XYZ file of C-alpha atoms in Angstrom:
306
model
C 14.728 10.813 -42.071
C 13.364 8.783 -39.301
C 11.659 12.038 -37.736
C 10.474 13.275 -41.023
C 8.427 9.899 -41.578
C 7.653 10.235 -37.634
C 6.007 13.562 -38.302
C 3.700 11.968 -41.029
C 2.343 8.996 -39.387
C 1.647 11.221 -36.505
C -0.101 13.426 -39.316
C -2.279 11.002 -40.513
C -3.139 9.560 -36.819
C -4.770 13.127 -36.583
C -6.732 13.425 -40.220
C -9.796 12.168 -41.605
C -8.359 11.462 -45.089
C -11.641 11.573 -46.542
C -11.960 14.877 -45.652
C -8.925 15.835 -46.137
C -9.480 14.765 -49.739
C -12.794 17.162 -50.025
C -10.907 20.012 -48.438
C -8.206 19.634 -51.537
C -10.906 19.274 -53.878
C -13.408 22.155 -52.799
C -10.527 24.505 -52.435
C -9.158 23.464 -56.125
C -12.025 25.188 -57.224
C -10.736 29.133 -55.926
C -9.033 30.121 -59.054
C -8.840 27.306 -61.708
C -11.301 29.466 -63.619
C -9.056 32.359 -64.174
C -5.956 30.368 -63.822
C -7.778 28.362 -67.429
C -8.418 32.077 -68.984
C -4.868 32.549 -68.746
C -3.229 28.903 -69.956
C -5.456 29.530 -72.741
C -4.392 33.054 -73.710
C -2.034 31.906 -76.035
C -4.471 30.371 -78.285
C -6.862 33.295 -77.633
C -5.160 35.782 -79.038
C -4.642 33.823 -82.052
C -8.155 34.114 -83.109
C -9.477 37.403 -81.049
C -9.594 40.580 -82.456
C -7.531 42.492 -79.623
C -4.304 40.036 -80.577
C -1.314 40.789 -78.563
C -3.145 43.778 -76.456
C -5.531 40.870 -74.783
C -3.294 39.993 -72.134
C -2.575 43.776 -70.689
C -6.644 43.950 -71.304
C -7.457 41.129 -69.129
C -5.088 42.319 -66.370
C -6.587 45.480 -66.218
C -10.153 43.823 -65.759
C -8.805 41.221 -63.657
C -7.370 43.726 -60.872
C -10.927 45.844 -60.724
C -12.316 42.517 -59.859
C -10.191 42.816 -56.658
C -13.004 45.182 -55.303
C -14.691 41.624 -54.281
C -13.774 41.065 -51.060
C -14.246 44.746 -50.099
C -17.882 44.550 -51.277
C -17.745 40.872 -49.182
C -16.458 42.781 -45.917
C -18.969 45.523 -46.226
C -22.088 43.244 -47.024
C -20.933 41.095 -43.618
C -21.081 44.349 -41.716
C -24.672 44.635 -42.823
C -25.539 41.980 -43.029
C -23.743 39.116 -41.453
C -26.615 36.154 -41.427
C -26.579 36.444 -45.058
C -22.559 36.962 -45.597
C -20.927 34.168 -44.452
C -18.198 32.341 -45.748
C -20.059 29.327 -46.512
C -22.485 31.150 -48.684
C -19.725 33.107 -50.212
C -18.002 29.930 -51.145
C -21.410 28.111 -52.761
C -21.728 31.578 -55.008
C -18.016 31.751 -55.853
C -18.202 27.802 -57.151
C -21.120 28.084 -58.618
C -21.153 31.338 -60.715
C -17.392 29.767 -61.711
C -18.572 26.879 -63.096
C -21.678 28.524 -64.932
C -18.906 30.916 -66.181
C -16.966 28.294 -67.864
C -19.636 26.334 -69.183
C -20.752 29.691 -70.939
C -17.028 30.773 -71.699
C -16.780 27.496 -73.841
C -19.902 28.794 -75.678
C -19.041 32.887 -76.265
C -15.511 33.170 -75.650
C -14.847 33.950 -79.539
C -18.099 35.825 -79.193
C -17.496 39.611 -80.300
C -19.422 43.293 -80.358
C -18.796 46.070 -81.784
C -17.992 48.863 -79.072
C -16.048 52.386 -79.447
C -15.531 52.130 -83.271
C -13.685 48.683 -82.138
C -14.274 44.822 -82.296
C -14.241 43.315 -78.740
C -14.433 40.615 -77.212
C -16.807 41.614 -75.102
C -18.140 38.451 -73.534
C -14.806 37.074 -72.449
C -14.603 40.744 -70.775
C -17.417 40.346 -68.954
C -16.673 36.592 -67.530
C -13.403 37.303 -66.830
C -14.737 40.327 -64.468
C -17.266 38.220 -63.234
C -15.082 35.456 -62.176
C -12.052 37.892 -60.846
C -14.948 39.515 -58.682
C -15.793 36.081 -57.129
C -12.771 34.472 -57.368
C -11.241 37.121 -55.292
C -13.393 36.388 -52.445
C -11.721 32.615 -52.119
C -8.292 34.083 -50.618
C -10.842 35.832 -47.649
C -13.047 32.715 -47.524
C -11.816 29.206 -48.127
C -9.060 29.428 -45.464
C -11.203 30.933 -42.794
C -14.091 28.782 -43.493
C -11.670 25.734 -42.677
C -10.080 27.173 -39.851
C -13.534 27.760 -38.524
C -15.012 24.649 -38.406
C -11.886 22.230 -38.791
C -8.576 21.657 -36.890
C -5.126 22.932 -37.938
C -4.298 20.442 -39.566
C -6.915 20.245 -42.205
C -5.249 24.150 -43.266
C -2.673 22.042 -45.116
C -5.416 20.196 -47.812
C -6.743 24.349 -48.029
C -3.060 25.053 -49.963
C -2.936 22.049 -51.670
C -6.338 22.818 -53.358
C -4.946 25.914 -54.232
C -2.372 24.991 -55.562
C -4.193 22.557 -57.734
C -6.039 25.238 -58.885
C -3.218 26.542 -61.000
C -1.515 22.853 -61.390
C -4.331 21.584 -63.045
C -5.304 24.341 -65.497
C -1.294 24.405 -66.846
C -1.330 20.573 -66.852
C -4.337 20.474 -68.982
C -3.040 23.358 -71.654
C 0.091 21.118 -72.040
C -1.765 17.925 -72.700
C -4.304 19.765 -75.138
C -0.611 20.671 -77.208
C -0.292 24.309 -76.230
C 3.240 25.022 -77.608
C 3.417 21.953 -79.908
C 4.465 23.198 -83.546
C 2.468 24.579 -85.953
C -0.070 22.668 -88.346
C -0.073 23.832 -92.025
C -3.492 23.567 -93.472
C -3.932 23.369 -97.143
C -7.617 25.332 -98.241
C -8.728 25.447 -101.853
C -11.081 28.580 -102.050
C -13.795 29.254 -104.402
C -11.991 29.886 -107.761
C -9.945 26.377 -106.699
C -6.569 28.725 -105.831
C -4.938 26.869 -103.034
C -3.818 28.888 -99.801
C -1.527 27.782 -97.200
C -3.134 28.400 -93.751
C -0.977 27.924 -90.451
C -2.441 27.764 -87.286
C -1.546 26.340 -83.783
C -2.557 22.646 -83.085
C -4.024 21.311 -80.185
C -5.326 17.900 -79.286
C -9.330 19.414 -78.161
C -10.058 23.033 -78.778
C -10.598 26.250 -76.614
C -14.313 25.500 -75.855
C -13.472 21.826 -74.842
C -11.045 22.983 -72.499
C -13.390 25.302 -70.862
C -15.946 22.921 -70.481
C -13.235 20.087 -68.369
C -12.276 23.249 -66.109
C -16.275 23.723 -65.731
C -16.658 19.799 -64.992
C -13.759 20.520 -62.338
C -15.431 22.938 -60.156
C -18.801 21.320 -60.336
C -16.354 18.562 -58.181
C -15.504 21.004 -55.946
C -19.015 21.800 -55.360
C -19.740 18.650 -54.951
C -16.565 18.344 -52.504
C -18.169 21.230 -50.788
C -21.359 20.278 -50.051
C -20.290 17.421 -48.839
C -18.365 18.757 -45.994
C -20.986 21.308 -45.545
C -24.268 19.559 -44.783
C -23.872 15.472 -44.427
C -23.602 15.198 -41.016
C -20.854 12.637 -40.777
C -18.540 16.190 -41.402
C -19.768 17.927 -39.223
C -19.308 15.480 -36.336
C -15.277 16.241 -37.382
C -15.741 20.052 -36.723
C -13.991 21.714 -33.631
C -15.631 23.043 -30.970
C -14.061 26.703 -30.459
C -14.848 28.830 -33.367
C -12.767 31.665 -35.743
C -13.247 34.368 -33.490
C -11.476 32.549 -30.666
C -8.616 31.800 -33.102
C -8.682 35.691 -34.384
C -8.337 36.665 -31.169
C -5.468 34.232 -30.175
C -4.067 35.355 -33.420
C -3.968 38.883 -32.837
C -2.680 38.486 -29.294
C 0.222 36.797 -30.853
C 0.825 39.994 -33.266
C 0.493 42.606 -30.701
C 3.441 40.732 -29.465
C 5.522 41.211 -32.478
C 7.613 44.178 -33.397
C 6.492 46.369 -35.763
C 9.398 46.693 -37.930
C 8.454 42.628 -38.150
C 4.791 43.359 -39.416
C 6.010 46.393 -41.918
C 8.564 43.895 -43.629
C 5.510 41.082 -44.068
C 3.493 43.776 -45.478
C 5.672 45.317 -47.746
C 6.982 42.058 -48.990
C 3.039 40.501 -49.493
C 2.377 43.810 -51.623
C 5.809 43.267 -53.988
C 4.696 39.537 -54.095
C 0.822 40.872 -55.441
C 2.189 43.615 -57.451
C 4.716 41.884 -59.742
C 3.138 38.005 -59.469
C -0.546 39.193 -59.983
C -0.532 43.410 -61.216
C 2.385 44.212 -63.048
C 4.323 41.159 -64.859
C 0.556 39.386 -66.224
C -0.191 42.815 -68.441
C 3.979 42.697 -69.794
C 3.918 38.929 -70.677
C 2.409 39.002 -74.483
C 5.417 42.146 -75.331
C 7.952 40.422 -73.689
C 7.198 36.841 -75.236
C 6.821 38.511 -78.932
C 10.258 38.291 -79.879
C 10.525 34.584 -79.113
C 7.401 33.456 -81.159
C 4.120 32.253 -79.784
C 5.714 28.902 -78.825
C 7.689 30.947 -76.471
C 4.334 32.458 -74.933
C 2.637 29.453 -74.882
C 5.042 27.244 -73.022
C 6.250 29.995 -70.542
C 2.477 30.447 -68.885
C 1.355 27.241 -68.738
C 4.684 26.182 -67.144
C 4.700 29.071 -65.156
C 1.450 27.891 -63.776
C 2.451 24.482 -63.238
C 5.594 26.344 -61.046
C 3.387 28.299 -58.391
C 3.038 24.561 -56.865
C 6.384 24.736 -55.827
């Protein structure tokens, strides 16, 4: 126990806890916005037209967003003065927080498209924010380990983390999974109709607009660390194509059999956490009762910290 606490002080001797607070902040930001979309599915498909089918819908839309970083790779090859990580990062915060401020405005927003009601709006968000939000897992934790030492890679996963923490937290405060309420409504010709619907502490929009309020921290967290010059007297010296390079040298070392088995077990990881399991959760929750569905993804969400 003695080594363990050892290890920390020596830790902390090596941090700049401010900035290691900014790091965990700024890096929050990377997917609380699609993390919220999620937590508040539940309630979503109470009131949208698609009902049950919105989850496998939003999957679907969230994976073509995956094309981000490709376009981000290709756009660097170009063009790499204009598409660097620390422009990537101001976009992906920024277009994420105008997302969610608008999200609390049009998410029950609908069109009529292919003979169909849709919710067209919260399609179009949704692919906005998967295209950006993608781009955090090939930005945040190179931007770090570009400017700042090792040890600042730790706040990078605790942000990230947060970024799921938070948005699960929040659903479970707002009452997602709390009991019904049964609302009495006297119509026109004064028949009285018994209404049930979900209740929550704030609604949808409200909820939208605190995870908007979050990443307009982590901008400010951000920009912070990216231009007052107190910061930037912290930064290292050697910079990330040194550490690619060391990197690399280290994997050319490894077996291959070693690299095949990371690979294959990062795509079943992806595939079932992120591809597969997301699109099967509203059918598999159905029997149980939306109760069931609300309280399994928000506390899935507050799991991925562990």
């Amino acid at each position: 126990m003695s080594k363990i606490f050892g290890q920390f002080f020596d830790y902390g001797r090596k941090v700049n806890w401010l900035l290691f607070i900014l790091i965990s902040l700024f890096t929050m930001g990377s997917w609380i916005d699609i993390s919220g979309i999620w937590c508040e599915l539940p309630l979503m498909v109470e009131e949208l037209p698609e009902r049950w089918r919105l989850p496998s819908i939003l999957t679907l839309i969230s994976q073509i967003g995956q094309i981000g970083p490709m376009i981000f790779i290709i756009g660097r090859r170009f063009f790499p003065n204009k598409f660097t990580n620390a422009n990537a990062i101001i976009v992906v915060l920024s277009v994420g927080a105008i997302s969610c401020f608008c999200l609390a405005i049009f998410w029950k927003k609908t069109a009529f498209v292919f003979n169909e009601s849709r919710s067209i709006y919260l399609y179009l968000f949704s692919l906005s924010l998967s295209l950006l939000d993608s781009l955090s897992t090939i930005t945040f934790l190179p931007y770090v380990g570009e400017f700042f030492a090792k040890e600042y890679i730790i706040p990078n996963y605790i942000g990230e983390s947060l970024s799921s923490f938070i948005p699960g937290l929040l659903a479970i405060i707002q009452g997602v999974g709390s009991p019904d309420e049964c609302l009495n409504i006297t119509s026109v010709d004064n028949s009285t109709l018994l209404v049930t619907g979900v209740k929550t502490k704030f609604s949808v929009s409200i909820y939208f607009v605190l995870m908007g309020v979050l990443i307009c921290t982590s901008i400010i967290s951000f920009l912070s660390i990216n231009f007052v010059s107190y910061f930037k007297k912290i930064r290292k010296n050697n910079r990330l194509e040194e550490i690619l390079e060391s990197e690399s040298a280290k994997l050319n070392k490894g077996s291959t059999q070693t690299v095949k088995i990371m690979f294959f077990i990062s795509f079943l990881g992806g595939f079932t956490n992120y591809g597969y399991l997301p699109g099967l959760m509203s059918y598999s929750t159905i029997p149980y009762g939306g109760d069931f569905m609300y309280l399994a993804v928000n506390i899935n969400c507050i799991g991925k910290v562990v």
